PDB file of C-alpha atoms in Angstrom:
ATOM      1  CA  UNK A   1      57.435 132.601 103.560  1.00  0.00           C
ATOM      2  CA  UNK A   2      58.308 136.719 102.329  1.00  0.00           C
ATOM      3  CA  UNK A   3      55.602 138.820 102.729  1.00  0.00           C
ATOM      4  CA  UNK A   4      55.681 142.665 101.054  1.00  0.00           C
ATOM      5  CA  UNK A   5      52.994 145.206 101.012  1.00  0.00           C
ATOM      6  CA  UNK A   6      52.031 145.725  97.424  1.00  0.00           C
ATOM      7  CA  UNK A   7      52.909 149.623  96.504  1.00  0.00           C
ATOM      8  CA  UNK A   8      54.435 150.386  99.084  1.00  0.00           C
ATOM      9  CA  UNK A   9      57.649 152.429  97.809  1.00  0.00           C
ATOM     10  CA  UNK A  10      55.379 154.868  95.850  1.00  0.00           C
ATOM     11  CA  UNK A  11      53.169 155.003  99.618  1.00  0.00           C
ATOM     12  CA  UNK A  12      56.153 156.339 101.053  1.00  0.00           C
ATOM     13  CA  UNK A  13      57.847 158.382  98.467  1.00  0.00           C
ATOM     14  CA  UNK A  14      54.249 160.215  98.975  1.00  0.00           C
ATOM     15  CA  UNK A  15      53.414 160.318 102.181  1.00  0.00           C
ATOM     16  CA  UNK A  16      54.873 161.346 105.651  1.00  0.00           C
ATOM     17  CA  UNK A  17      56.544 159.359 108.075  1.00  0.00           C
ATOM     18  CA  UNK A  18      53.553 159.374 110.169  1.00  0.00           C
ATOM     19  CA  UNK A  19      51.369 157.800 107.369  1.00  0.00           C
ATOM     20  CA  UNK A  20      54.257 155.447 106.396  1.00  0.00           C
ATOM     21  CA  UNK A  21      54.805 154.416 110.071  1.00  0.00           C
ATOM     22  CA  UNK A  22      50.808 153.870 109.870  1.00  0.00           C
ATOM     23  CA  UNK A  23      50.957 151.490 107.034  1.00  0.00           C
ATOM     24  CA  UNK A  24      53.443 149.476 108.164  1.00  0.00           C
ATOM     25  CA  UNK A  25      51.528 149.239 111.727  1.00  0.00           C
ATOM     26  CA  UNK A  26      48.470 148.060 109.674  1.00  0.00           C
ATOM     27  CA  UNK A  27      50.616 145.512 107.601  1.00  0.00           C
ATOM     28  CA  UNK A  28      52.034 143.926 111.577  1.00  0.00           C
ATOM     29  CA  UNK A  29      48.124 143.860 113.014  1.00  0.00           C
ATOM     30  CA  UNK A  30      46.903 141.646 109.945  1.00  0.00           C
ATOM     31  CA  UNK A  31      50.603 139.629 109.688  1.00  0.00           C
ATOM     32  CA  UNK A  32      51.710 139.280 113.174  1.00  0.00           C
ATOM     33  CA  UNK A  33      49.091 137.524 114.949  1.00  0.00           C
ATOM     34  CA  UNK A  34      48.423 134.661 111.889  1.00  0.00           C
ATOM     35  CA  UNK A  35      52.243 133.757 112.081  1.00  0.00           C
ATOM     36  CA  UNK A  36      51.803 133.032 115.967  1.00  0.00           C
ATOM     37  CA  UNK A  37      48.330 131.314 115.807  1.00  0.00           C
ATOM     38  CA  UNK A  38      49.964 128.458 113.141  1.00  0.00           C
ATOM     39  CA  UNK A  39      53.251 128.565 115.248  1.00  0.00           C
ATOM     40  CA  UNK A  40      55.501 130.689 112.778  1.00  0.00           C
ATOM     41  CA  UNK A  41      58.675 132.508 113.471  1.00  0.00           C
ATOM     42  CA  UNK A  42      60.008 135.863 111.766  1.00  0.00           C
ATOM     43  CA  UNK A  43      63.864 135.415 110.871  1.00  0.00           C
ATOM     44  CA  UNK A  44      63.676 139.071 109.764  1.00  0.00           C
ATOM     45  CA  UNK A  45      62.211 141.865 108.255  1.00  0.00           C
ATOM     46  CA  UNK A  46      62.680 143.223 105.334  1.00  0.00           C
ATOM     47  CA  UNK A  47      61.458 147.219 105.284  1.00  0.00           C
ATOM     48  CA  UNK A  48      57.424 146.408 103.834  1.00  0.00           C
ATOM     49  CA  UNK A  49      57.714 142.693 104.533  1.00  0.00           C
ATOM     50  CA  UNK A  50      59.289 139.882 106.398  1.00  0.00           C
ATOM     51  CA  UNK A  51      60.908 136.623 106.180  1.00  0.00           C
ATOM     52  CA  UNK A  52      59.090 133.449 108.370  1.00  0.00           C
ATOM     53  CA  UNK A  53      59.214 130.091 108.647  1.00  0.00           C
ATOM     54  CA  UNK A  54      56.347 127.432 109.835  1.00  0.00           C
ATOM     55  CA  UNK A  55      56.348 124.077 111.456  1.00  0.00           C
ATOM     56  CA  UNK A  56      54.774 122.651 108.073  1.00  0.00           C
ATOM     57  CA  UNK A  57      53.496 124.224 104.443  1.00  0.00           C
ATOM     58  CA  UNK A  58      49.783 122.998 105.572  1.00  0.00           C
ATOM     59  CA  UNK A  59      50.470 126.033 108.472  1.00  0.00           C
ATOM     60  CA  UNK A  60      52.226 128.158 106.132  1.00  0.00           C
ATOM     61  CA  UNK A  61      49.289 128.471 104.370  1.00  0.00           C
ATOM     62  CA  UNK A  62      46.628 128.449 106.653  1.00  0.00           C
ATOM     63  CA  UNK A  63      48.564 131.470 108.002  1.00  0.00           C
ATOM     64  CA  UNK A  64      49.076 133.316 104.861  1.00  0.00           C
ATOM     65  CA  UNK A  65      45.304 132.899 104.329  1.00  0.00           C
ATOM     66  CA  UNK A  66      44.821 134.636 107.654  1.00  0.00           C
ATOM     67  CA  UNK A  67      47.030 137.058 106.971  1.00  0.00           C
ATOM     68  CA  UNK A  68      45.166 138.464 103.662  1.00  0.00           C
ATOM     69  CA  UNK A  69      41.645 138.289 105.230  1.00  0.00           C
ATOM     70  CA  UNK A  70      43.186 140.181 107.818  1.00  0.00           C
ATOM     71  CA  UNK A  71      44.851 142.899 105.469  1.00  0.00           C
ATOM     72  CA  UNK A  72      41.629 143.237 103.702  1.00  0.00           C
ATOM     73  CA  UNK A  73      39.146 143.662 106.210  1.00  0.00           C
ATOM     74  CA  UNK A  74      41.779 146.052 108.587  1.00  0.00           C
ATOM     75  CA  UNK A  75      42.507 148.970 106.260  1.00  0.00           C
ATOM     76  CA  UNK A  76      42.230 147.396 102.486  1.00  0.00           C
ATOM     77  CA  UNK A  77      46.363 146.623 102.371  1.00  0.00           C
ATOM     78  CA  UNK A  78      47.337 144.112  99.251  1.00  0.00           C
ATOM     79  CA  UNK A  79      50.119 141.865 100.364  1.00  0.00           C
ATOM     80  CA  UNK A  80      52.280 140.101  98.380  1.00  0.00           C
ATOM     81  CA  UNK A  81      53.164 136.778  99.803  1.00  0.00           C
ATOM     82  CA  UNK A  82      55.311 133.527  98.402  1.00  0.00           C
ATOM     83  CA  UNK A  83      55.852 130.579 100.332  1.00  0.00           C
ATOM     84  CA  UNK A  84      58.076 127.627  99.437  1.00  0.00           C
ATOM     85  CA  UNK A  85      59.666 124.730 100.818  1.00  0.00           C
ATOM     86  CA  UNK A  86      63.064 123.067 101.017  1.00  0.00           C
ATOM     87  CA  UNK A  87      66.254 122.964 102.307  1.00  0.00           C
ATOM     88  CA  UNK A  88      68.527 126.150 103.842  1.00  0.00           C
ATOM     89  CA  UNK A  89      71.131 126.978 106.583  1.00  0.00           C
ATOM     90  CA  UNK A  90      72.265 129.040 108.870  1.00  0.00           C
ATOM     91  CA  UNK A  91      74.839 131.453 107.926  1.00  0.00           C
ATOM     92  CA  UNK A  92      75.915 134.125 110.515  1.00  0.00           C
ATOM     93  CA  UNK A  93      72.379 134.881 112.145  1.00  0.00           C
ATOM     94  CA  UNK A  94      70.470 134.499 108.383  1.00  0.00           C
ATOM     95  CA  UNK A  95      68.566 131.797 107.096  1.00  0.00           C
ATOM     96  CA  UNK A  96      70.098 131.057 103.181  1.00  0.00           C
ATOM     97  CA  UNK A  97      69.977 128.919 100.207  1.00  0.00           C
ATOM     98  CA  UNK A  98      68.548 128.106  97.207  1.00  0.00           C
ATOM     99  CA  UNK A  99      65.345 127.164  98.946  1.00  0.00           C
ATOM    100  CA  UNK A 100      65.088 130.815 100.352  1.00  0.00           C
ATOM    101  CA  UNK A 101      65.952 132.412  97.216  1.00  0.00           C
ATOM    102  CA  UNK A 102      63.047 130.692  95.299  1.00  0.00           C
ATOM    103  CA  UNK A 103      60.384 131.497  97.765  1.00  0.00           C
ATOM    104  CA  UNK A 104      61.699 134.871  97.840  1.00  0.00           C
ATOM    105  CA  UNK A 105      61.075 135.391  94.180  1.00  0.00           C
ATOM    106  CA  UNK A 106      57.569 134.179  94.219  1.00  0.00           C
ATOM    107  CA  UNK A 107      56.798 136.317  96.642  1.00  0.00           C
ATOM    108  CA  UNK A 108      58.377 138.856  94.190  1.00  0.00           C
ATOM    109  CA  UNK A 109      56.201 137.943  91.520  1.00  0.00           C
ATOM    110  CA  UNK A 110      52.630 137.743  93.664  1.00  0.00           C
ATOM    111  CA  UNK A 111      50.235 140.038  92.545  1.00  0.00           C
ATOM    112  CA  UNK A 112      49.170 142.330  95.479  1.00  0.00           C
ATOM    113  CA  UNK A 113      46.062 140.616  97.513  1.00  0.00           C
ATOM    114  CA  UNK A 114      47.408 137.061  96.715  1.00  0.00           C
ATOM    115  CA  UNK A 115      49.076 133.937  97.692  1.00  0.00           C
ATOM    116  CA  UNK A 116      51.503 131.876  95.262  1.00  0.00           C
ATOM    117  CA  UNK A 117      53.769 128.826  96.476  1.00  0.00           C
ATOM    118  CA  UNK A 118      55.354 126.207  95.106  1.00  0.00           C
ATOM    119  CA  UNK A 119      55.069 122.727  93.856  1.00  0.00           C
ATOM    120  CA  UNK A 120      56.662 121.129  97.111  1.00  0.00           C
ATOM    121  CA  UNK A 121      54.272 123.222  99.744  1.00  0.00           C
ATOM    122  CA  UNK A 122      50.950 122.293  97.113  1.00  0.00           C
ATOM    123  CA  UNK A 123      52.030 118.852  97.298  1.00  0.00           C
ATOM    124  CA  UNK A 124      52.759 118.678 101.269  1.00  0.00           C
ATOM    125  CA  UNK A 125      49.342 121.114 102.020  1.00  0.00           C
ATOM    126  CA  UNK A 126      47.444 118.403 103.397  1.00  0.00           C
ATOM    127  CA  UNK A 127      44.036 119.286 105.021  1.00  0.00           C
ATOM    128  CA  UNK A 128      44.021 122.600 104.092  1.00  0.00           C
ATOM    129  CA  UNK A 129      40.727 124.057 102.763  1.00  0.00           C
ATOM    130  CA  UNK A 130      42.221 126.223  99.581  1.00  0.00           C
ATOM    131  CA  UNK A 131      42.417 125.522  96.063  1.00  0.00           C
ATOM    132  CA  UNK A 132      45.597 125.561  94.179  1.00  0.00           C
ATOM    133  CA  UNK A 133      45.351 127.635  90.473  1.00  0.00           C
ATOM    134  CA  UNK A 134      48.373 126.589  88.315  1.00  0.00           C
ATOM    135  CA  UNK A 135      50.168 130.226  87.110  1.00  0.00           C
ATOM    136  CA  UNK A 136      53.614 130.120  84.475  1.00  0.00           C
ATOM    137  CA  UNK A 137      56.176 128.509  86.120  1.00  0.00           C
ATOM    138  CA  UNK A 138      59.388 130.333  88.028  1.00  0.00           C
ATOM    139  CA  UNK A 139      63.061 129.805  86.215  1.00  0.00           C
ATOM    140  CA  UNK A 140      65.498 130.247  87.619  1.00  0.00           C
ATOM    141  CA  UNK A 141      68.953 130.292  85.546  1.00  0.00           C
ATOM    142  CA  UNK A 142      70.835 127.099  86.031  1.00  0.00           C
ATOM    143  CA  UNK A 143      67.722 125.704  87.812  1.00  0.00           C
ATOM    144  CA  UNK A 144      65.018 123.580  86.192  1.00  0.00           C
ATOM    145  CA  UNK A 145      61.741 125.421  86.193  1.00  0.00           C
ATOM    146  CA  UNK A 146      59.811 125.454  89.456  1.00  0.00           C
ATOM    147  CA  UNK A 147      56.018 124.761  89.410  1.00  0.00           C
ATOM    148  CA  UNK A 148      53.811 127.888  91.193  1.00  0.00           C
ATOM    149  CA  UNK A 149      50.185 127.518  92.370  1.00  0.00           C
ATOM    150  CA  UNK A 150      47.671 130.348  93.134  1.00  0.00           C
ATOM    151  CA  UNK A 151      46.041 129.856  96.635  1.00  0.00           C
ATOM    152  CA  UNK A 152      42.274 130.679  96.639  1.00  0.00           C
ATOM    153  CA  UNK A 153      40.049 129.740  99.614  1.00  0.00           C
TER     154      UNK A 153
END
């Protein structure tokens, strides 16, 4: 899973530190507690984001479904989040791999406010209470194109 605030470089560029600093607090509160409660981990963060990972997509996405109600209803912030699953390793303290490049750029291309994922965490989503919206699918160069699915409760 990447998460990103939506906006957030033009927040910055006009604002203080103070406000920025205030943001980012804002984005933690709503993000933080969600990945614990469905037993994620952060690998990193990434400035207005972060990079986790979750015991199964089903938990991915009950967590990134906390995480927006949460950004909504504590200070109107519009995250950005893509999750995927697959395969990656370990390479010197980072998590890489094709698998982490794709759910990296669906994050990248998730409107502010919503969730996308792929095919593989739609498919392997059981008992979650969402529905799954079919958007235009990811390519990748060299890589056949990868199915992506809005989240909606």
């Amino acid at each position: 899973m990447f998460t990103d605030i939506e906006g957030f470089t033009v927040f910055a560029a006009s604002r203080d530190e103070r406000a920025t600093m205030g943001l980012l607090r804002r984005h933690d509160v709503a993000v933080l507690p969600a990945i614990r409660r469905h037993g994620g981990r952060i690998l990193k963060r990434l400035g207005d984001g972060l990079m986790a990972t979750f015991p199964s997509p089903a938990d991915a996405i009950a967590a990134a479904l906390a995480m927006q109600h949460a950004a909504t209803r504590r200070g109107g912030l519009r995250l950005r989040i893509g999750v995927h699953a697959g395969a990656a390793r370990w390479r010197e303290g980072d998590l890489v791999g094709h698998d982490v490049n794709l759910a990296s750029r669906i994050a990248d291309r998730a409107p502010g406010g919503q969730i996308l994922v792929s095919e593989a965490v739609r498919a392997a989503a059981q008992g979650i209470r969402a529905r799954f919206r079919r958007t235009r699918p990811l390519v990748v160069r060299g890589r056949d194109p990868t199915a992506v699915f809005r989240v909606e409760r």
